[in-house]
Short mmCIF file of C-alpha atoms in Angstrom, two decimals:
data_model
loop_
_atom_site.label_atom_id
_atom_site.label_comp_id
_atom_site.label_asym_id
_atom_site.label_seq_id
_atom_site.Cartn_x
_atom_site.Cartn_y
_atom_site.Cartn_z
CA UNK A 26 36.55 29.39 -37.16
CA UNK A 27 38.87 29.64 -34.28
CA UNK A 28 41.65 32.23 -34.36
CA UNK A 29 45.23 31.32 -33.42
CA UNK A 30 48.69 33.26 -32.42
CA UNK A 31 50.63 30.68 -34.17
CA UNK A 32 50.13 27.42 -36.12
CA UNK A 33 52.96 24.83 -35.59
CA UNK A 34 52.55 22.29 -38.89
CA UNK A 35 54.10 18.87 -37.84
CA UNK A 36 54.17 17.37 -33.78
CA UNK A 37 58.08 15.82 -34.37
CA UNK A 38 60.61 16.79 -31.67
CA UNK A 39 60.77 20.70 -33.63
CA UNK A 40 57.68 21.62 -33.71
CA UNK A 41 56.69 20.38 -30.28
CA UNK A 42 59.99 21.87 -29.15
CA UNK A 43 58.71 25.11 -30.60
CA UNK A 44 55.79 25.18 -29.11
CA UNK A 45 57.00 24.64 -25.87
CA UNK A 46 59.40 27.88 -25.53
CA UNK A 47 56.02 29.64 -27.65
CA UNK A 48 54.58 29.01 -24.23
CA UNK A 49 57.32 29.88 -21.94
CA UNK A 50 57.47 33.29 -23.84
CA UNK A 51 53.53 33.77 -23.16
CA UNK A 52 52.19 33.29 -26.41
CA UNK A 53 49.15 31.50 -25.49
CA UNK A 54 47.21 30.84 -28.57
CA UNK A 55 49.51 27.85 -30.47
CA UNK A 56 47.99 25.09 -32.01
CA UNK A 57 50.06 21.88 -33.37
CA UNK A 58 49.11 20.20 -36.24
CA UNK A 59 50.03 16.85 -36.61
CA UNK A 60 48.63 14.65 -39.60
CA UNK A 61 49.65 11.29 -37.63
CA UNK A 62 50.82 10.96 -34.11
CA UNK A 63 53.26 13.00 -32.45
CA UNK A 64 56.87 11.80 -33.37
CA UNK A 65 55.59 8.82 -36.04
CA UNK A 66 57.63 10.70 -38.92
CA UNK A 67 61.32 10.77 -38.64
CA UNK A 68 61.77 11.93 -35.19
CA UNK A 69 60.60 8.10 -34.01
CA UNK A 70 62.56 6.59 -36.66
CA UNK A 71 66.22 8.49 -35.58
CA UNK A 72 69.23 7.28 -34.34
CA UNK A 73 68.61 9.18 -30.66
CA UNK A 74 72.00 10.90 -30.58
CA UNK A 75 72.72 14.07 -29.34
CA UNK A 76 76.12 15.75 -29.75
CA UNK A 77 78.01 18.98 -30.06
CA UNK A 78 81.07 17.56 -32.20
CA UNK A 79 80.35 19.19 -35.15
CA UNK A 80 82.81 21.06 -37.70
CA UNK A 81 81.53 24.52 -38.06
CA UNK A 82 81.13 27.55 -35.17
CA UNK A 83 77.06 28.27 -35.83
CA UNK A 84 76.55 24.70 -35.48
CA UNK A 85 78.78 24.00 -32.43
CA UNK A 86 77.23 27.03 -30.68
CA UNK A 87 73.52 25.36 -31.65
CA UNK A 88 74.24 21.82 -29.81
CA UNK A 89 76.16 23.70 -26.69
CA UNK A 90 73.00 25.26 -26.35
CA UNK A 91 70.88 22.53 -26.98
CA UNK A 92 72.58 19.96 -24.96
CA UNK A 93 72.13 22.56 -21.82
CA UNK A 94 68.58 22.62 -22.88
CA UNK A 95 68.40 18.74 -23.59
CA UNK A 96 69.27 18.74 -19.91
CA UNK A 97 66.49 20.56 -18.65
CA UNK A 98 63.61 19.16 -20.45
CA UNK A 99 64.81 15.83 -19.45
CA UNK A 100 63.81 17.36 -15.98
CA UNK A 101 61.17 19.49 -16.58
CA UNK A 102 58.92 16.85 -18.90
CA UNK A 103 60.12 13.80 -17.40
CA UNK A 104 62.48 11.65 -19.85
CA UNK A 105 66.00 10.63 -19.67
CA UNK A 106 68.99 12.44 -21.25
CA UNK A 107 71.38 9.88 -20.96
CA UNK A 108 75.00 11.52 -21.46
CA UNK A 109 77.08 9.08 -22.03
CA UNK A 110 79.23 10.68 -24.88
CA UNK A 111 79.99 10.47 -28.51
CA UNK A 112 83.51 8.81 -29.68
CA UNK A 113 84.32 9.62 -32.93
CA UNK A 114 87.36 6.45 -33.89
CA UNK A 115 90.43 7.43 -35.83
CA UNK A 116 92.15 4.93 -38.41
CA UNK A 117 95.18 7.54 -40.14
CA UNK A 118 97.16 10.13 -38.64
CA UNK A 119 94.95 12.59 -40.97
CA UNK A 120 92.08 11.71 -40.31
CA UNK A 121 93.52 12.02 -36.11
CA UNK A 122 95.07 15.68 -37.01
CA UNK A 123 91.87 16.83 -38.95
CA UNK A 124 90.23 15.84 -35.70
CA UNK A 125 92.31 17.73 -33.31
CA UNK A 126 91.63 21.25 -34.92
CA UNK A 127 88.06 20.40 -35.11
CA UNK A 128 88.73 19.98 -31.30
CA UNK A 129 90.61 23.31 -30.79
CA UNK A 130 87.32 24.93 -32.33
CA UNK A 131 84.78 22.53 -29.84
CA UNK A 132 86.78 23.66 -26.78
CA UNK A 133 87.34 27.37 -27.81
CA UNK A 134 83.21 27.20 -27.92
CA UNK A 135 82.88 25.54 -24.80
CA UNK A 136 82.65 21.92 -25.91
CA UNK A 137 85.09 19.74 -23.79
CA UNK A 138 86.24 16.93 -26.43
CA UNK A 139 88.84 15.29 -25.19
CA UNK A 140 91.72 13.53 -28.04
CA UNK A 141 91.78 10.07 -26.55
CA UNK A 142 94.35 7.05 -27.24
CA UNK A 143 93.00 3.91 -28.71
CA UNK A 144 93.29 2.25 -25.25
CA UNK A 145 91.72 5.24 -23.56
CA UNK A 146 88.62 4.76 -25.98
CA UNK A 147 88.66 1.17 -24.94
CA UNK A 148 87.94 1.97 -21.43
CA UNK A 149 85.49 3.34 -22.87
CA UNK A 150 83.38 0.89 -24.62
CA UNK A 151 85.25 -2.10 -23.88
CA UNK A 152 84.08 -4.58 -27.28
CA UNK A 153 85.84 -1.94 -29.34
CA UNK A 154 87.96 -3.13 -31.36
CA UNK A 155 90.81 -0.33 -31.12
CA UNK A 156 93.96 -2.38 -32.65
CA UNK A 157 93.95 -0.27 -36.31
CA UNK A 158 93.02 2.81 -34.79
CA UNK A 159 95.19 6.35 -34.67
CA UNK A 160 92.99 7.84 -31.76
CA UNK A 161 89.49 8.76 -31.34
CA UNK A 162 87.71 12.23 -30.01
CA UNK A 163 85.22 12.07 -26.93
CA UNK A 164 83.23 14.65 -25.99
CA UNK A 165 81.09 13.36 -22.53
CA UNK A 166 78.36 16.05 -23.00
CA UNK A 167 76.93 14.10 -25.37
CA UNK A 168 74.33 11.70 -25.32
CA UNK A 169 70.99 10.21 -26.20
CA UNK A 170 67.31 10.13 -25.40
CA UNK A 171 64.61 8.01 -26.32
CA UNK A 172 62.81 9.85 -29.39
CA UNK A 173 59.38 8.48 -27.73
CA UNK A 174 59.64 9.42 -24.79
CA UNK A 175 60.46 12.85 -25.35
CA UNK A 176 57.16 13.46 -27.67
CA UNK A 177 55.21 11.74 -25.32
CA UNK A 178 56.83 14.13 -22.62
CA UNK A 179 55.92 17.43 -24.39
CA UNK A 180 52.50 15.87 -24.82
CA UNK A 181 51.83 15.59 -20.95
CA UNK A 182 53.22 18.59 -20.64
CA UNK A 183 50.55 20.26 -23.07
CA UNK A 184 47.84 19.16 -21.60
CA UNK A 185 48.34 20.88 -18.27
CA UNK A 186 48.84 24.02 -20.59
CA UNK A 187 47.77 26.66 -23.25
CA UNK A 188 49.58 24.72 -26.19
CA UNK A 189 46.83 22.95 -28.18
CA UNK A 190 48.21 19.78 -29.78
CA UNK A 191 45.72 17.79 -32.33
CA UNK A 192 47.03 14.21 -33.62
CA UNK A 193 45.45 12.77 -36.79
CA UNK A 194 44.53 16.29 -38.30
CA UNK A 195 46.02 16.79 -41.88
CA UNK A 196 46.53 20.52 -43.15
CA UNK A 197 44.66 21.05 -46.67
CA UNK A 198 45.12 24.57 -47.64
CA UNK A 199 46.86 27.31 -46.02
CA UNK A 200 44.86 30.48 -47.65
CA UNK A 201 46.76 34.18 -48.00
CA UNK A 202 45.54 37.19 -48.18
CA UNK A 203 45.43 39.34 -51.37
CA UNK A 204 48.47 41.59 -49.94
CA UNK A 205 50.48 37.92 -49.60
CA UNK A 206 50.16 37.47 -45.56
CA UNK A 207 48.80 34.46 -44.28
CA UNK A 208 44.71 34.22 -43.69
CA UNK A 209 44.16 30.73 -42.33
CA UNK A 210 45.22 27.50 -42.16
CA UNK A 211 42.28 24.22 -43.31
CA UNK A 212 42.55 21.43 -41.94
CA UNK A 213 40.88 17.88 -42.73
CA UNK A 214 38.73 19.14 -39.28
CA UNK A 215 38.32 22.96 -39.04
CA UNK A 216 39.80 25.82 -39.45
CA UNK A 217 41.90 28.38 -37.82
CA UNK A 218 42.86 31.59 -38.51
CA UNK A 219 46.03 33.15 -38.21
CA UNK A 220 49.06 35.43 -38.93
CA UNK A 221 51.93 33.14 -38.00
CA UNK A 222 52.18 30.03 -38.94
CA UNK A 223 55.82 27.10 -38.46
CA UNK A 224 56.61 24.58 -41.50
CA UNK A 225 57.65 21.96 -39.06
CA UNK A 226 56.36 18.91 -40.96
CA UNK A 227 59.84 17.48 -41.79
CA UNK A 228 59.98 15.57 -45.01
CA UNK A 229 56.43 16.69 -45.52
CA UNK A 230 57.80 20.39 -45.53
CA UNK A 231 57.84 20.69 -49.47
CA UNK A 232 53.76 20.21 -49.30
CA UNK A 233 53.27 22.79 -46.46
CA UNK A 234 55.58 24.95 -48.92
CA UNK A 235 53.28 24.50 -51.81
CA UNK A 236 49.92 25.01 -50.29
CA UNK A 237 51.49 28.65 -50.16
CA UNK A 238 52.68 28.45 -53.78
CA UNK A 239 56.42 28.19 -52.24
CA UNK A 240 58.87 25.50 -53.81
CA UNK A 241 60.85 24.48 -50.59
CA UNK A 242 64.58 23.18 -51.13
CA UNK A 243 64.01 20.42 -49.38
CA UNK A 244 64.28 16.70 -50.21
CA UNK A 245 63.20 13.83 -48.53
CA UNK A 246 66.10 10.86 -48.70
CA UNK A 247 65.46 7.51 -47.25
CA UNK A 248 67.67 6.55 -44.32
CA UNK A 249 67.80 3.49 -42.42
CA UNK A 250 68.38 1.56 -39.01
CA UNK A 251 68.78 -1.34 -37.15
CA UNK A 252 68.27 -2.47 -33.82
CA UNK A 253 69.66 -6.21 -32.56
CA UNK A 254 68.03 -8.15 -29.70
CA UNK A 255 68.86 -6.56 -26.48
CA UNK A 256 72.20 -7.33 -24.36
CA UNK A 257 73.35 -6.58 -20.88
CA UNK A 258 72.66 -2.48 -20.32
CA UNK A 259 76.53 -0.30 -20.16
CA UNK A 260 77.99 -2.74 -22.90
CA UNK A 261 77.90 0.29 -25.02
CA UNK A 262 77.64 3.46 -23.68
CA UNK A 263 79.19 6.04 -26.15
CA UNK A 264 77.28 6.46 -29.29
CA UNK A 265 80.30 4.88 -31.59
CA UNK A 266 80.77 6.50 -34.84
CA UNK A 267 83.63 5.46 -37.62
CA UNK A 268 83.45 7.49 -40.51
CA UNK A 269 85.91 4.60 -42.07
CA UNK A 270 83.08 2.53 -41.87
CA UNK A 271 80.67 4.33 -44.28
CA UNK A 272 80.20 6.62 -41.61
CA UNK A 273 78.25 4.14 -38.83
CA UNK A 274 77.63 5.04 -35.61
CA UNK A 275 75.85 2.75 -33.32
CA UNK A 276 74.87 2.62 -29.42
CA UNK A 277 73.15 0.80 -26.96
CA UNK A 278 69.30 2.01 -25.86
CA UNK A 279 68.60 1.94 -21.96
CA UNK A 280 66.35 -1.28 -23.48
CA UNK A 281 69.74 -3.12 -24.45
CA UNK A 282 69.38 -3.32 -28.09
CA UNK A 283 72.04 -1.97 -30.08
CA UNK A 284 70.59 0.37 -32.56
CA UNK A 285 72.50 2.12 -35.31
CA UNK A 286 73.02 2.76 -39.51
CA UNK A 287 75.35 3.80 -42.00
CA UNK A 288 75.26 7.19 -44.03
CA UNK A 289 72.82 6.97 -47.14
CA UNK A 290 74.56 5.86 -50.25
CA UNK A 291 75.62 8.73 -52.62
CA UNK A 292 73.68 7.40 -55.40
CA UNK A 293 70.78 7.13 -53.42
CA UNK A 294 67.83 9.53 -54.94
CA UNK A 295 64.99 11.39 -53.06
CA UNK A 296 62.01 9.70 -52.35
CA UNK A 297 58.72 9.29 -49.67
CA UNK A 298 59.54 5.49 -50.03
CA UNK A 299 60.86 3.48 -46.70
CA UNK A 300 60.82 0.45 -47.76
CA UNK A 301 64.02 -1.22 -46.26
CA UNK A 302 66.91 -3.10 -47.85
CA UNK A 303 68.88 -5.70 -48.59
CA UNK A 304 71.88 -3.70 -49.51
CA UNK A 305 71.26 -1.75 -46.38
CA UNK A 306 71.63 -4.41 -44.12
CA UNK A 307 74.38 -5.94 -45.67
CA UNK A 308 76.55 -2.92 -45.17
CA UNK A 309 75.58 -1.77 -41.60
CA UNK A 310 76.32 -5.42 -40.81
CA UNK A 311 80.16 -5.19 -42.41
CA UNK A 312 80.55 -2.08 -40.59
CA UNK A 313 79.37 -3.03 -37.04
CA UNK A 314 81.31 -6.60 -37.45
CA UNK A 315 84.57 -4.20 -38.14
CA UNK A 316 83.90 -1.41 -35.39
CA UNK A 317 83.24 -4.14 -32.50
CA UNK A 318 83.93 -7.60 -33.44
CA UNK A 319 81.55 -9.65 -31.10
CA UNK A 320 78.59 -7.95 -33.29
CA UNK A 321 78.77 -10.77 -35.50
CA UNK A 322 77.19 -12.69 -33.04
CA UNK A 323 73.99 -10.57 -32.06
CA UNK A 324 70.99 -10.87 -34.43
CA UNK A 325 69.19 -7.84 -36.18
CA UNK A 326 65.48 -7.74 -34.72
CA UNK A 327 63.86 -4.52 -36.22
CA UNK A 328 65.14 -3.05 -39.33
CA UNK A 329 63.21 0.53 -40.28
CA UNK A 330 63.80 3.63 -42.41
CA UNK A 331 63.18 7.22 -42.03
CA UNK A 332 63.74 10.62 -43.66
CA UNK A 333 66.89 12.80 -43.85
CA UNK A 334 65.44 15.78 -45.34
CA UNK A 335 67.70 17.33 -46.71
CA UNK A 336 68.74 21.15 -47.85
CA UNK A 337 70.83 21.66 -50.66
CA UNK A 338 73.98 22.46 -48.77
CA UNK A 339 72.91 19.70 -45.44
CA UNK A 340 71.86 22.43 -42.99
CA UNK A 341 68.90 23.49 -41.78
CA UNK A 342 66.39 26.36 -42.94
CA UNK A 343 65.30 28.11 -40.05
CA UNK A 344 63.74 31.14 -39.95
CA UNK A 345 60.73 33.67 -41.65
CA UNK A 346 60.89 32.84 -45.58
CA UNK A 347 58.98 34.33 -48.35
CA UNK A 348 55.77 35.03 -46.82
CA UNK A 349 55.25 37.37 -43.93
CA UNK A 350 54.71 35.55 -40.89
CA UNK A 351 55.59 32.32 -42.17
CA UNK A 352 58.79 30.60 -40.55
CA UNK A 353 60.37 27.30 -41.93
CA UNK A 354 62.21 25.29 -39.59
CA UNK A 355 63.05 22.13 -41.58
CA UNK A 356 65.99 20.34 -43.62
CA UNK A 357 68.16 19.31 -41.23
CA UNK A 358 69.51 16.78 -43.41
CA UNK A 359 69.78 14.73 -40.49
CA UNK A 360 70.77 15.92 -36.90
CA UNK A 361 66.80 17.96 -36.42
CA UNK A 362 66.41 15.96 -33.57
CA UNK A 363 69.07 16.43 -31.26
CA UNK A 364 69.29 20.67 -32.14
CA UNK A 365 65.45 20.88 -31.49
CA UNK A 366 65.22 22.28 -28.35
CA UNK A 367 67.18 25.17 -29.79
CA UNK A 368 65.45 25.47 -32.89
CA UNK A 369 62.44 25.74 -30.58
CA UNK A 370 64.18 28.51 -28.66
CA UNK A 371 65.60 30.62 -31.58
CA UNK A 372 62.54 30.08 -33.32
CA UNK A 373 60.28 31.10 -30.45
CA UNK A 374 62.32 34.42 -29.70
CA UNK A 375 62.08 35.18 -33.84
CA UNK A 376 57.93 34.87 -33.73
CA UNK A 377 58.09 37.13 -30.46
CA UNK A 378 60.46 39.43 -30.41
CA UNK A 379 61.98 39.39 -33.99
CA UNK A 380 65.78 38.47 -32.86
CA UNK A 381 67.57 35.51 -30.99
CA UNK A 382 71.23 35.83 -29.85
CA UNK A 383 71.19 32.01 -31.49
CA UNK A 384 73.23 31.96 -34.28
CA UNK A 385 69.91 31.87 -36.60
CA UNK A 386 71.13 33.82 -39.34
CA UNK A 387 73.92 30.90 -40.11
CA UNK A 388 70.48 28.83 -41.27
CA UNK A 389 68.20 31.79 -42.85
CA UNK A 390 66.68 29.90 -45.68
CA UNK A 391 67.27 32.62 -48.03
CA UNK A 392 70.71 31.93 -48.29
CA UNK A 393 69.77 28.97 -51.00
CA UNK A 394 68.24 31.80 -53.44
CA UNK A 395 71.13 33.65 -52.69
CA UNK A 396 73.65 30.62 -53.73
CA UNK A 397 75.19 31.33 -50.26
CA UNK A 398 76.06 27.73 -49.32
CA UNK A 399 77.24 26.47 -46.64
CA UNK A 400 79.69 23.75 -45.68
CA UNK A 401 77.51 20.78 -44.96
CA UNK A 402 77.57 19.70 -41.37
CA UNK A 403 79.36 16.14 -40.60
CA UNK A 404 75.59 13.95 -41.32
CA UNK A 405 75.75 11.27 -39.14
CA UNK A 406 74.13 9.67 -35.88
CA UNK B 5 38.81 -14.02 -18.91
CA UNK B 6 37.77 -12.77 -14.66
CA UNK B 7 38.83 -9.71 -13.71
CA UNK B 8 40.78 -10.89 -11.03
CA UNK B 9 43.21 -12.81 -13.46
CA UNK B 10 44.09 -9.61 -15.51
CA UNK B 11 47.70 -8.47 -15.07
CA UNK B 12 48.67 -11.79 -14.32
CA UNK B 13 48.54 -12.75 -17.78
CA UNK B 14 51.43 -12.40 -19.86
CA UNK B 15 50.48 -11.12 -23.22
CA UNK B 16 54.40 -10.64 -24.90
CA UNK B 17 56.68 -13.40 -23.89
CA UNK B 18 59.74 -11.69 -24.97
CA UNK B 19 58.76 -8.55 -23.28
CA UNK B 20 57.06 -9.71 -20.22
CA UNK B 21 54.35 -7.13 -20.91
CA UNK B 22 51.27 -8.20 -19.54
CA UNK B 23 47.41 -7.43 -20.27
CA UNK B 24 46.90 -5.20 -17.63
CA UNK B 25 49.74 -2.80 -19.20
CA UNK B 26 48.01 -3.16 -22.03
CA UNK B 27 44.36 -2.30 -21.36
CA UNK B 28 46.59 0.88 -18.77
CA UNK B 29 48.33 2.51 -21.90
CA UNK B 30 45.25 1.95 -23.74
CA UNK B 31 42.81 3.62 -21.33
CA UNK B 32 46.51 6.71 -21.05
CA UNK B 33 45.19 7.13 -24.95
CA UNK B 34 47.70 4.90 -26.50
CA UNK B 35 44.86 3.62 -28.39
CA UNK B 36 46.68 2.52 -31.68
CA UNK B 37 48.10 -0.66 -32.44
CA UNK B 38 51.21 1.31 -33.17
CA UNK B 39 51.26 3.42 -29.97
CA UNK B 40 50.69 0.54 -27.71
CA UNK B 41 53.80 -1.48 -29.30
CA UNK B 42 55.61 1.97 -29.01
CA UNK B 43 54.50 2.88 -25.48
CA UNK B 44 55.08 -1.15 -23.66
CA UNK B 45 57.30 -2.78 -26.53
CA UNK B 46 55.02 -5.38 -26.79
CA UNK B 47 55.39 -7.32 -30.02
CA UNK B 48 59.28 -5.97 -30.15
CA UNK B 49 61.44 -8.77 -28.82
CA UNK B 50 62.80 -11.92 -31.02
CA UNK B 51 59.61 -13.66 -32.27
CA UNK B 52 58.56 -10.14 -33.98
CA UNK B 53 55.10 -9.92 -32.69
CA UNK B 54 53.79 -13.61 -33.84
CA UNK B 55 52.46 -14.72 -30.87
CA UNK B 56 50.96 -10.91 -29.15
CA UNK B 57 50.16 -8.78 -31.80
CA UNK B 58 46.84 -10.91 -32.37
CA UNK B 59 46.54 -10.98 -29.27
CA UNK B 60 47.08 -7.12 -28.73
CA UNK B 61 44.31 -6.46 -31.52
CA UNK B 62 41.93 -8.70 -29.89
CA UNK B 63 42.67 -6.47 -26.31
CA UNK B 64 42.60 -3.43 -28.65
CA UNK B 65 39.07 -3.94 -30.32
CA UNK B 66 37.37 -5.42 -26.82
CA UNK B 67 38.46 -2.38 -24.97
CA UNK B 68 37.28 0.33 -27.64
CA UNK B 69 34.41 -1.61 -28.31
CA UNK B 70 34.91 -1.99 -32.02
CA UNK B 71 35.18 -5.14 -34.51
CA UNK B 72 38.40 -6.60 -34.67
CA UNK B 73 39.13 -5.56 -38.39
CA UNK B 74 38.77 -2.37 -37.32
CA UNK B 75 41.88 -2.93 -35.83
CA UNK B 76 45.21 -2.38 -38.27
CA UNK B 77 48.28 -4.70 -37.21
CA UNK B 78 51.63 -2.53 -37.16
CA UNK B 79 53.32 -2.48 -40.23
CA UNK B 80 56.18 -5.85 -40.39
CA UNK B 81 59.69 -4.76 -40.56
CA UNK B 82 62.10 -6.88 -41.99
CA UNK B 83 64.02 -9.45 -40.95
CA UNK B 84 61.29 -11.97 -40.18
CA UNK B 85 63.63 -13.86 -38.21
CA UNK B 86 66.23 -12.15 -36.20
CA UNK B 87 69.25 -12.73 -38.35
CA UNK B 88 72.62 -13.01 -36.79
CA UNK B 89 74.87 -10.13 -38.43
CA UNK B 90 77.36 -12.37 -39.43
CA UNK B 91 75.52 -13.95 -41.86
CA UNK B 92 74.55 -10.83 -43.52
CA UNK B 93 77.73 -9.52 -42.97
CA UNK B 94 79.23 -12.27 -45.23
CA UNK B 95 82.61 -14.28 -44.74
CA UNK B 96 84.13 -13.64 -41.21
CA UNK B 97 87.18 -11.14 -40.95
CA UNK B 98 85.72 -9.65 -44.29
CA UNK B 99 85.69 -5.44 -43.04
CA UNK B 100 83.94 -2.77 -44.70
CA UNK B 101 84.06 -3.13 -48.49
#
């Protein structure tokens, strides 16, 4: 049985993210699980946005962070952060006003969204269609990368080091000891023992959670996306979101392709199904046809769906929970991808040292049994 | 087919990826049906994989020496055709419902 600092459950952009600054703090013995390939859950199904126009101070201060990290990686483990902005679109005066306080709070946190004019936004992304809007909000620090290429990244960049990463290997049991603090970890292929171990397995989180007799508030909820055939690279940069339009967002990959959804239904129900639909594709195609009116015209290639799992109030659970030495770092709801590298960070600096100045607390999972809840985060792209 | 003529041979025809890409990711570890369409794209362009996936498995089985059922073809996503958005989209001018 092989003995091991800290188990990482689930290879998705967290837990390899975790793993990485595990390393950079000189923990040497980590071991990622993943059951299938690294990023094949919903890290390699997401919409590749990254942005820090969000509503709420913790989660503002989160992306800052992240997107300075985002920048580093891109360097460091060789894939492209492509910051080419988010634009949120205005259609009433509210809707513009609620916007520009939600701006106040970006800038007083660093975050440079700009209030831009409907022709402003044009110059933007130039197929807009801007003539019912009121204004729209751009912040040019935000961006995209390409989900695969980031996994596949961290993956070259374990083998060179310490961080042991194992595709195809399902977690069985996780075993505690009689005073309640973990003992070891079975997999389908061996076992390890060890004191820490990271729920990082997504919308497979609630298993991990059970294996320890732990009922995780987390649900998995079906999300889905399209992707058209690909057209001439720069048509559209910005990651476009209308929150008009059933809250789309949609942008261009470096591939050409416009990829992009709608927010999940409210009478949509939790489920491990992905089956795609219909209905789906209907709607994404009404909204895209309103946002930029030349859409009509592509043709959907790929249609797909993922998981948003989701937390009872839409942000995440991070931190040690229940048993000692176990951290979750799951429910995102829907933006995991884009805050990983500073879940990785915070999460890191909690196994090591036992405090981040992250804003961690924001996100400690105990606030559900507490019935602390928090404003959800704005859940799209 | 000689050894000389790999590379030249276009496997995906929407893609341009070619059999030498192929066998490369495949010999990087990309050793999956679903990792090679991730890693080159092959199989990802308009005809959804008709004409290269088969073609994939058959590169896919002779380079890890295994049968070719041993070899799963990525899961199909809808639509089997691409399928202009207008059409799904209903009547033209029609917005958001």
């Amino acid at each position: 049985m092989k003995s091991r600092d800290v188990i990482i459950i689930g290879g998705g952009s967290t837990g390899l993210s975790i793993a990485y600054y595990l390393s950079k703090f000189g923990v040497d013995d980590v071991s990622v699980l993943e059951m299938n390939y690294v990023g094949s859950g919903s890290t390699g199904r997401c919409g590749t946005g990254i942005r820090a126009q969000f509503a709420d101070e913790a989660t503002i201060k989160m992306m800052k962070h992240a997107e300075g990290e985002w920048r580093e990686l891109a360097e460091e483990i060789g894939f492209e952060f492509r910051q080419t902005g988010y634009l949120y679109l205005h259609h009433t005066e509210e809707e513009l006003n609620q916007y520009r306080q939600i701006k106040e709070l970006q800038n007083s946190l660093g975050v440079p969204t700009e209030i831009l004019t409907p022709t402003e936004a044009r110059e933007l992304c130039e197929p807009l269609d801007v003539s019912k809007l009121t204004g729209a909000s751009y912040n040019p620090e935000d961006g995209k990368a390409h989900p695969f290429e980031v996994v596949t990244g961290f993956k070259k960049y374990f083998q060179e080091g310490n961080v042991e990463l194992r595709e195809n290997v399902k977690v069985v049991e996780v075993e505690l000891r009689k005073e309640g603090r973990l003992k070891k970890v079975e997999t389908a292929d061996g076992t390890y023992e060890t004191e820490v171990l990271v729920n990082a397995a997504g919308g497979w989180a609630p298993a991990v959670g059970e294996m320890m007799g732990l009922d995780l508030p987390v649900e998995p909820y079906r999300h889905q996306a399209i992707i058209t055939e690909p057209f001439k690279p720069g048509t559209i940069e910005p990651m476009v979101i209308s929150m008009k339009h059933e809250s789309a967002y949609l942008t261009q990959t470096e591939r050409g392709g416009i990829i992009g959804g709608v927010g999940t239904p409210e009478d949509e129900r939790p489920t491990y199904d992905t089956t795609e639909t219909l209905d789906f594709e209907e709607r994404v195609s009404r909204a895209f046809t309103a946002i930029i009116p030349s859409l009509k015209y592509a043709r959907i290639l790929r249609h797909w769906a993922g998981y948003y799992a989701t937390s009872p109030d839409g942000n995440p659970l991070l931190g040690e929970y229940k048993v000692p030495g176990h951290y979750l770092a799951a429910g995102y709801s829907g933006h995991g991808y884009m805050m990983a590298p500073s879940v990785g960070e915070g999460i890191a600096e909690l196994i090591t040292s036992g405090e981040t100045e992250l804003p961690l607390d924001y996100y400690d999972p105990e606030r559900i049994d507490r019935g602390e809840l928090r404003d959800a985060a704005v859940q799209m792209g | 087919m000689s050894e000389e003529r790999a590379g030249e041979t276009i496997i995906c025809r929407c893609r341009d990826v070619t059999e030498e890409e192929i066998v490369e990711a495949i010999h990087q570890g990309y050793d999956t049906m679903e990792l090679v369409k991730r890693k080159t794209k092959v199989g990802t362009g308009t005809c959804g994989g008709r004409t290269c996936l088969p073609l994939v498995q058959r590169i896919l089985a002779r380079e890890k020496g295994v049968n070719l059922t041993e070899i799963d073809l990525p899961r199909e996503r809808a639509p089997i055709v691409p399928l202009p958005i207008r059409y799904v989209a209903g009547e033209e001018g029609r917005s958001s419902r």
